[in-house]
Amino acid sequence: MTPSAPLGLLAELTHRCPLACPYCSNPLALVDRNDELDTETWVRVFHEAAEMGVLQVHLSGGEPAARRDLTDLVAAAHDSGLYTNLITSAIGLDPQRLARLKAAGLDHVQLSIQDLDAASADRIAGYRGAHDRKLAFARAVTGLDLAFTLNAVVHRANIARVADFAELALTLGAGRVEIAHTQYYGWALRNRAALMPTRDQVTAAMETVERIRPLYANRLAIDLVTPDYYARRPKACMGGWARRTLNVTPAGRVLPCHAAETIPGLEFWSVRDHALADIWAMSPAFNAFRGTDWMQEPCRSCARRDLDFGGCRCQALAIAGDAAAIDPACELSPHHATLLAYAEQDSTPADFAYFHRGRAAPAPA
């Protein structure tokens, strides 16, 4: 099949990050600074992406501000005709540097927030003083009239405050808030027992989001990334494998989704060796689960196969041990009960601690 052009590019500029959030979906084996793509290569990638028809680039990490050439990279993406979105923790960005990014062509900022209470937020982030710096940064973003989204990853420690996250976003001048239930890959999977909420907490949070949406109509858009572990049907992970987006890692490997490298046996091509368009069309990893021919029953004959595209391959691997299996989030999966059992088991431990990336010992949660 000839794939349609992707709409978005996630550019993981670095895995370096001053924070150590326990829900981070970066891989456990992080890319070393010395192995990161250089400025010239990223500039070429942005140009090739635009030529393919990509409309927007999400500059991410790690913390993209750890790159000294961030302003040059924003300018290159903008000059290529891409809508530029910076996904940041705010650490390493002062108002002056932010102003330079805007002058270079930055269109949008997505700021992560860990909680409403500073002490809790800093404990989750693993960085003292992070919360106050984020609030100050948010004011700088709106002061420059940049489009602004507040992102809140929710889990057991903060799930009761989804309505408060929306109100904070409005107060800070954001046009959008993303309430994202933790997706259990990378460090988040390592910390599942410290993060997993109960079924009642998830249900209450989902109901709260639906209740408050009309209250913020025409003032604040509320996006919801739904949880998998208590679901009855899978969601279309990334809009379907290799259908809408592609990820470039700090080292240059191109992935269909953030966690695809957890799947053994896939061959990932690199922008160091191949043009981006060739990778999108011909990479063995991208074609492994593209379309529906790879699906097992009952997915292959399911009426929802062109809606959820089989769900998440990485989750199928993590729970069922087979990346081609039915996503265990689906109630028709023979592994659905296993997924629910993990959720019930991990949502109520007596004692737990966060394992922070780059930290020698787990931190009390």
Tab-separated table of C-alpha atoms in Angstrom:
chain	number	residue	atom	x	y	z
A	1	MET	CA	0.000	0.000	0.000
A	2	THR	CA	1.129	3.582	-0.622
A	3	PRO	CA	0.804	5.495	2.649
A	4	SER	CA	-0.654	8.987	2.795
A	5	ALA	CA	1.717	11.714	3.931
A	6	PRO	CA	2.119	12.075	7.699
A	7	LEU	CA	0.687	15.177	9.335
A	8	GLY	CA	3.034	15.519	12.278
A	9	LEU	CA	6.666	14.956	13.206
A	10	LEU	CA	7.793	14.433	16.790
A	11	ALA	CA	11.408	15.589	16.922
A	12	GLU	CA	13.000	14.206	20.064
A	13	LEU	CA	15.940	16.565	20.134
A	14	THR	CA	17.529	15.085	23.253
A	15	HIS	CA	16.885	12.733	26.141
A	16	ARG	CA	18.631	15.112	28.545
A	17	CYS	CA	16.185	16.528	31.076
A	18	PRO	CA	16.501	18.297	34.440
A	19	LEU	CA	13.292	16.640	35.638
A	20	ALA	CA	12.816	12.998	36.504
A	21	CYS	CA	9.065	12.471	36.176
A	22	PRO	CA	8.093	8.894	37.077
A	23	TYR	CA	5.546	8.766	34.231
A	24	CYS	CA	8.110	9.619	31.539
A	25	SER	CA	7.585	7.493	28.442
A	26	ASN	CA	11.193	7.813	27.292
A	27	PRO	CA	13.024	4.473	27.089
A	28	LEU	CA	14.935	3.156	30.081
A	29	ALA	CA	18.103	3.248	27.952
A	30	LEU	CA	18.473	6.934	27.131
A	31	VAL	CA	20.441	8.312	24.182
A	32	ASP	CA	23.757	9.845	25.237
A	33	ARG	CA	24.468	13.481	24.381
A	34	ASN	CA	27.382	12.455	22.170
A	35	ASP	CA	25.039	10.351	20.022
A	36	GLU	CA	22.503	13.122	19.330
A	37	LEU	CA	21.915	14.383	15.800
A	38	ASP	CA	23.754	17.572	14.970
A	39	THR	CA	22.146	20.829	13.888
A	40	GLU	CA	22.745	20.275	10.184
A	41	THR	CA	21.025	16.897	10.197
A	42	TRP	CA	17.956	18.216	12.030
A	43	VAL	CA	17.719	21.091	9.541
A	44	ARG	CA	17.691	18.559	6.700
A	45	VAL	CA	15.056	16.449	8.476
A	46	PHE	CA	12.752	19.450	8.862
A	47	HIS	CA	13.140	20.350	5.199
A	48	GLU	CA	12.440	16.780	4.100
A	49	ALA	CA	9.415	16.588	6.405
A	50	ALA	CA	7.894	19.705	4.883
A	51	GLU	CA	8.509	18.386	1.368
A	52	MET	CA	6.626	15.193	2.326
A	53	GLY	CA	3.586	17.185	3.407
A	54	VAL	CA	4.146	17.242	7.177
A	55	LEU	CA	2.343	20.276	8.618
A	56	GLN	CA	3.652	20.531	12.165
A	57	VAL	CA	6.716	19.631	14.159
A	58	HIS	CA	6.693	18.992	17.894
A	59	LEU	CA	10.080	19.796	19.402
A	60	SER	CA	10.423	17.488	22.358
A	61	GLY	CA	12.813	15.514	24.498
A	62	GLY	CA	13.822	15.113	27.259
A	63	GLU	CA	13.957	18.845	27.580
A	64	PRO	CA	14.598	20.516	24.212
A	65	ALA	CA	15.985	23.596	25.963
A	66	ALA	CA	19.027	21.466	26.819
A	67	ARG	CA	20.059	21.960	23.180
A	68	ARG	CA	22.122	25.128	22.749
A	69	ASP	CA	21.049	25.264	19.104
A	70	LEU	CA	17.316	25.273	19.915
A	71	THR	CA	16.773	28.733	18.419
A	72	ASP	CA	18.476	27.657	15.198
A	73	LEU	CA	16.329	24.519	15.069
A	74	VAL	CA	13.123	26.509	15.563
A	75	ALA	CA	14.186	28.868	12.778
A	76	ALA	CA	14.947	25.955	10.454
A	77	ALA	CA	11.567	24.329	11.097
A	78	HIS	CA	9.771	27.648	10.612
A	79	ASP	CA	11.682	28.438	7.419
A	80	SER	CA	10.698	25.015	6.083
A	81	GLY	CA	7.049	25.978	6.478
A	82	LEU	CA	6.302	23.834	9.529
A	83	TYR	CA	4.080	24.910	12.412
A	84	THR	CA	6.403	24.732	15.413
A	85	ASN	CA	5.311	23.465	18.822
A	86	LEU	CA	7.751	23.401	21.755
A	87	ILE	CA	7.017	20.714	24.367
A	88	THR	CA	8.859	21.819	27.487
A	89	SER	CA	9.258	21.596	31.237
A	90	ALA	CA	10.251	25.306	31.220
A	91	ILE	CA	13.506	24.544	33.029
A	92	GLY	CA	16.304	26.195	31.069
A	93	LEU	CA	14.076	28.783	29.415
A	94	ASP	CA	14.034	32.368	30.687
A	95	PRO	CA	11.897	35.146	29.152
A	96	GLN	CA	14.784	36.400	27.029
A	97	ARG	CA	15.464	33.008	25.466
A	98	LEU	CA	11.737	32.472	24.933
A	99	ALA	CA	11.540	35.819	23.116
A	100	ARG	CA	14.378	34.728	20.826
A	101	LEU	CA	12.508	31.501	20.070
A	102	LYS	CA	9.411	33.454	19.133
A	103	ALA	CA	11.447	35.750	16.896
A	104	ALA	CA	12.873	32.644	15.213
A	105	GLY	CA	9.372	31.452	14.358
A	106	LEU	CA	8.033	29.523	17.353
A	107	ASP	CA	4.241	29.210	17.076
A	108	HIS	CA	3.106	27.273	20.128
A	109	VAL	CA	4.255	26.175	23.580
A	110	GLN	CA	3.077	23.083	25.443
A	111	LEU	CA	4.040	23.242	29.113
A	112	SER	CA	3.911	20.260	31.449
A	113	ILE	CA	2.520	20.686	34.953
A	114	GLN	CA	2.739	17.966	37.601
A	115	ASP	CA	0.229	19.081	40.257
A	116	LEU	CA	-1.452	22.120	41.771
A	117	ASP	CA	0.452	22.062	45.054
A	118	ALA	CA	4.086	23.101	44.658
A	119	ALA	CA	5.480	20.541	47.092
A	120	SER	CA	3.622	17.669	45.439
A	121	ALA	CA	4.478	18.910	41.939
A	122	ASP	CA	8.181	19.181	42.761
A	123	ARG	CA	8.199	15.724	44.344
A	124	ILE	CA	6.656	14.200	41.206
A	125	ALA	CA	9.071	16.108	38.950
A	126	GLY	CA	12.068	15.256	41.106
A	127	TYR	CA	13.172	18.903	40.993
A	128	ARG	CA	12.843	21.413	43.819
A	129	GLY	CA	11.391	24.737	42.726
A	130	ALA	CA	10.170	23.447	39.351
A	131	HIS	CA	6.508	24.334	39.924
A	132	ASP	CA	7.107	28.005	40.657
A	133	ARG	CA	9.386	28.291	37.640
A	134	LYS	CA	6.704	26.769	35.459
A	135	LEU	CA	4.100	29.281	36.597
A	136	ALA	CA	6.478	32.167	35.890
A	137	PHE	CA	7.272	30.702	32.473
A	138	ALA	CA	3.569	30.384	31.659
A	139	ARG	CA	3.152	34.106	32.280
A	140	ALA	CA	6.075	34.799	29.939
A	141	VAL	CA	4.443	32.644	27.229
A	142	THR	CA	1.148	34.508	27.362
A	143	GLY	CA	3.000	37.815	27.648
A	144	LEU	CA	4.506	37.102	24.222
A	145	ASP	CA	1.078	36.151	22.853
A	146	LEU	CA	2.222	32.657	21.918
A	147	ALA	CA	-0.377	29.922	21.515
A	148	PHE	CA	-0.282	27.937	24.744
A	149	THR	CA	-1.348	24.482	25.927
A	150	LEU	CA	-1.037	23.236	29.497
A	151	ASN	CA	-0.385	19.492	29.735
A	152	ALA	CA	-1.214	17.527	32.886
A	153	VAL	CA	-0.337	13.836	33.038
A	154	VAL	CA	-2.685	12.329	35.591
A	155	HIS	CA	-2.079	9.376	37.888
A	156	ARG	CA	-2.856	8.323	41.427
A	157	ALA	CA	-1.218	11.331	43.091
A	158	ASN	CA	-3.124	14.023	41.172
A	159	ILE	CA	-6.110	12.422	39.422
A	160	ALA	CA	-8.580	13.959	41.874
A	161	ARG	CA	-7.643	17.430	40.613
A	162	VAL	CA	-8.505	17.275	36.902
A	163	ALA	CA	-11.012	20.124	37.298
A	164	ASP	CA	-8.352	22.206	39.043
A	165	PHE	CA	-5.945	21.651	36.153
A	166	ALA	CA	-8.526	23.091	33.779
A	167	GLU	CA	-9.068	26.130	35.989
A	168	LEU	CA	-5.315	26.662	36.309
A	169	ALA	CA	-4.947	26.523	32.521
A	170	LEU	CA	-7.614	29.183	32.103
A	171	THR	CA	-6.063	31.350	34.806
A	172	LEU	CA	-2.644	31.132	33.156
A	173	GLY	CA	-4.074	32.173	29.792
A	174	ALA	CA	-3.810	28.840	27.998
A	175	GLY	CA	-6.131	28.171	25.084
A	176	ARG	CA	-6.050	24.434	25.647
A	177	VAL	CA	-5.468	21.950	28.455
A	178	GLU	CA	-4.566	18.332	27.846
A	179	ILE	CA	-5.644	15.910	30.569
A	180	ALA	CA	-3.518	12.890	29.714
A	181	HIS	CA	-3.903	9.680	31.660
A	182	THR	CA	-0.506	8.051	32.095
A	183	GLN	CA	0.467	5.747	29.243
A	184	TYR	CA	2.477	2.867	30.688
A	185	TYR	CA	5.650	2.665	28.615
A	186	GLY	CA	9.273	3.375	29.473
A	187	TRP	CA	9.690	4.836	32.950
A	188	ALA	CA	5.929	4.918	33.438
A	189	LEU	CA	5.776	1.134	33.107
A	190	ARG	CA	8.664	0.867	35.575
A	191	ASN	CA	6.631	3.005	38.002
A	192	ARG	CA	3.211	1.494	37.335
A	193	ALA	CA	2.694	0.375	40.943
A	194	ALA	CA	3.309	3.937	42.138
A	195	LEU	CA	1.149	5.603	39.477
A	196	MET	CA	-1.879	3.413	38.784
A	197	PRO	CA	-5.157	4.940	40.023
A	198	THR	CA	-8.143	2.866	41.069
A	199	ARG	CA	-11.053	2.178	38.741
A	200	ASP	CA	-13.243	4.509	40.829
A	201	GLN	CA	-10.682	7.310	40.510
A	202	VAL	CA	-10.516	6.891	36.730
A	203	THR	CA	-14.295	6.826	36.400
A	204	ALA	CA	-14.653	9.956	38.527
A	205	ALA	CA	-11.977	11.783	36.524
A	206	MET	CA	-13.571	10.892	33.180
A	207	GLU	CA	-16.972	12.027	34.420
A	208	THR	CA	-15.465	15.269	35.712
A	209	VAL	CA	-13.916	16.101	32.343
A	210	GLU	CA	-17.230	15.554	30.568
A	211	ARG	CA	-19.051	17.638	33.188
A	212	ILE	CA	-16.732	20.650	33.005
A	213	ARG	CA	-16.252	20.775	29.217
A	214	PRO	CA	-19.449	22.777	28.623
A	215	LEU	CA	-18.470	25.163	31.426
A	216	TYR	CA	-15.332	26.163	29.502
A	217	ALA	CA	-16.902	26.275	26.039
A	218	ASN	CA	-15.406	29.037	23.863
A	219	ARG	CA	-12.871	29.796	26.609
A	220	LEU	CA	-10.704	26.702	26.945
A	221	ALA	CA	-10.419	23.549	24.849
A	222	ILE	CA	-10.116	20.411	26.987
A	223	ASP	CA	-8.416	17.420	25.385
A	224	LEU	CA	-8.529	14.020	27.072
A	225	VAL	CA	-6.061	11.185	26.533
A	226	THR	CA	-8.036	8.222	27.806
A	227	PRO	CA	-6.632	5.443	30.010
A	228	ASP	CA	-6.174	1.915	28.694
A	229	TYR	CA	-6.032	-0.291	31.756
A	230	TYR	CA	-9.731	0.017	32.634
A	231	ALA	CA	-10.989	0.299	29.052
A	232	ARG	CA	-13.394	-1.995	27.166
A	233	ARG	CA	-12.104	-1.092	23.721
A	234	PRO	CA	-8.673	0.108	22.568
A	235	LYS	CA	-8.063	3.577	21.205
A	236	ALA	CA	-6.397	4.263	17.878
A	237	CYS	CA	-2.871	4.555	19.226
A	238	MET	CA	-1.103	7.433	17.418
A	239	GLY	CA	-4.059	7.476	15.019
A	240	GLY	CA	-2.972	4.036	13.807
A	241	TRP	CA	0.502	2.576	13.273
A	242	ALA	CA	2.409	4.640	10.679
A	243	ARG	CA	-0.700	6.495	9.500
A	244	ARG	CA	-0.409	10.077	10.767
A	245	THR	CA	2.863	10.731	12.566
A	246	LEU	CA	6.480	9.725	12.821
A	247	ASN	CA	9.042	10.128	15.591
A	248	VAL	CA	12.730	10.870	15.163
A	249	THR	CA	14.790	9.896	18.206
A	250	PRO	CA	17.750	11.961	19.443
A	251	ALA	CA	20.065	9.520	17.679
A	252	GLY	CA	18.132	9.701	14.400
A	253	ARG	CA	16.188	6.466	14.361
A	254	VAL	CA	12.686	6.943	12.956
A	255	LEU	CA	9.797	5.278	14.781
A	256	PRO	CA	6.081	4.859	14.101
A	257	CYS	CA	5.397	5.619	17.779
A	258	HIS	CA	7.232	6.682	20.902
A	259	ALA	CA	7.671	3.183	22.373
A	260	ALA	CA	8.163	1.185	19.172
A	261	GLU	CA	11.764	0.315	20.038
A	262	THR	CA	10.455	-1.989	22.785
A	263	ILE	CA	9.272	-4.390	20.076
A	264	PRO	CA	12.052	-6.890	19.262
A	265	GLY	CA	12.814	-7.839	15.698
A	266	LEU	CA	11.751	-4.567	14.064
A	267	GLU	CA	14.249	-2.866	11.757
A	268	PHE	CA	14.335	0.896	12.324
A	269	TRP	CA	15.978	3.054	9.690
A	270	SER	CA	17.879	6.209	10.557
A	271	VAL	CA	17.873	9.668	9.012
A	272	ARG	CA	21.659	9.356	9.024
A	273	ASP	CA	21.332	6.743	6.268
A	274	HIS	CA	17.976	7.313	4.547
A	275	ALA	CA	15.743	10.139	3.385
A	276	LEU	CA	12.728	10.694	5.608
A	277	ALA	CA	10.272	10.020	2.771
A	278	ASP	CA	11.930	6.674	2.033
A	279	ILE	CA	11.733	5.704	5.694
A	280	TRP	CA	8.041	6.597	5.832
A	281	ALA	CA	7.214	4.567	2.720
A	282	MET	CA	9.625	1.640	2.864
A	283	SER	CA	11.024	1.136	6.368
A	284	PRO	CA	10.352	-2.442	7.546
A	285	ALA	CA	9.306	-1.138	10.958
A	286	PHE	CA	6.728	1.240	9.501
A	287	ASN	CA	5.230	-1.445	7.278
A	288	ALA	CA	5.172	-4.130	9.975
A	289	PHE	CA	1.749	-3.117	11.336
A	290	ARG	CA	0.526	-0.651	8.735
A	291	GLY	CA	-2.954	-1.322	7.402
A	292	THR	CA	-4.943	-4.387	8.461
A	293	ASP	CA	-3.331	-7.404	6.756
A	294	TRP	CA	-1.204	-8.151	9.834
A	295	MET	CA	-4.219	-8.414	12.145
A	296	GLN	CA	-5.277	-11.584	13.887
A	297	GLU	CA	-8.896	-12.539	14.443
A	298	PRO	CA	-11.169	-11.178	15.776
A	299	CYS	CA	-9.480	-7.847	14.877
A	300	ARG	CA	-9.290	-8.591	11.154
A	301	SER	CA	-13.063	-8.974	10.786
A	302	CYS	CA	-14.026	-6.479	13.504
A	303	ALA	CA	-16.241	-3.551	12.513
A	304	ARG	CA	-13.932	-1.259	14.490
A	305	ARG	CA	-10.715	-2.237	12.740
A	306	ASP	CA	-10.674	0.987	10.688
A	307	LEU	CA	-11.444	3.041	13.796
A	308	ASP	CA	-8.915	1.759	16.322
A	309	PHE	CA	-6.523	0.096	13.811
A	310	GLY	CA	-5.912	-2.732	16.232
A	311	GLY	CA	-4.998	-0.533	19.196
A	312	CYS	CA	-1.486	-0.394	20.621
A	313	ARG	CA	1.212	-2.802	19.454
A	314	CYS	CA	3.570	-1.887	22.301
A	315	GLN	CA	0.888	-2.600	24.894
A	316	ALA	CA	0.117	-5.925	23.224
A	317	LEU	CA	3.778	-6.827	23.585
A	318	ALA	CA	4.005	-5.632	27.189
A	319	ILE	CA	0.938	-7.539	28.397
A	320	ALA	CA	0.417	-10.395	25.945
A	321	GLY	CA	4.050	-10.927	24.966
A	322	ASP	CA	3.197	-10.612	21.253
A	323	ALA	CA	3.149	-7.306	19.386
A	324	ALA	CA	0.711	-8.756	16.827
A	325	ALA	CA	-1.787	-9.884	19.469
A	326	ILE	CA	-5.129	-8.221	20.181
A	327	ASP	CA	-4.563	-5.114	22.278
A	328	PRO	CA	-5.355	-6.290	25.836
A	329	ALA	CA	-7.370	-3.095	26.331
A	330	CYS	CA	-10.048	-4.774	24.191
A	331	GLU	CA	-12.507	-6.900	26.144
A	332	LEU	CA	-12.346	-9.496	23.345
A	333	SER	CA	-8.669	-10.124	24.035
A	334	PRO	CA	-7.811	-13.299	25.967
A	335	HIS	CA	-5.364	-11.086	27.886
A	336	HIS	CA	-7.938	-8.457	28.877
A	337	ALA	CA	-8.350	-10.011	32.323
A	338	THR	CA	-4.575	-9.862	32.798
A	339	LEU	CA	-4.583	-6.137	32.050
A	340	LEU	CA	-7.372	-5.558	34.556
A	341	ALA	CA	-5.574	-7.693	37.142
A	342	TYR	CA	-2.427	-5.586	36.771
A	343	ALA	CA	-4.483	-2.433	37.247
A	344	GLU	CA	-6.218	-3.730	40.344
A	345	GLN	CA	-2.971	-5.064	41.785
A	346	ASP	CA	-0.955	-1.891	41.174
A	347	SER	CA	-3.615	0.634	42.186
A	348	THR	CA	-3.579	-0.158	45.904
A	349	PRO	CA	-0.075	-1.021	47.154
A	350	ALA	CA	0.594	-0.388	50.836
A	351	ASP	CA	4.029	1.118	50.155
A	352	PHE	CA	5.456	2.477	46.935
A	353	ALA	CA	8.206	4.745	45.659
A	354	TYR	CA	8.997	6.531	42.413
A	355	PHE	CA	11.913	5.276	40.368
A	356	HIS	CA	13.307	8.470	38.831
A	357	ARG	CA	15.437	8.374	35.693
A	358	GLY	CA	19.020	9.272	36.500
A	359	ARG	CA	18.564	8.730	40.245
A	360	ALA	CA	20.362	6.017	42.186
A	361	ALA	CA	17.509	5.056	44.526
A	362	PRO	CA	13.719	5.224	44.390
A	363	ALA	CA	12.191	8.360	45.896
A	364	PRO	CA	9.235	8.174	48.312
A	365	ALA	CA	5.999	9.005	46.510
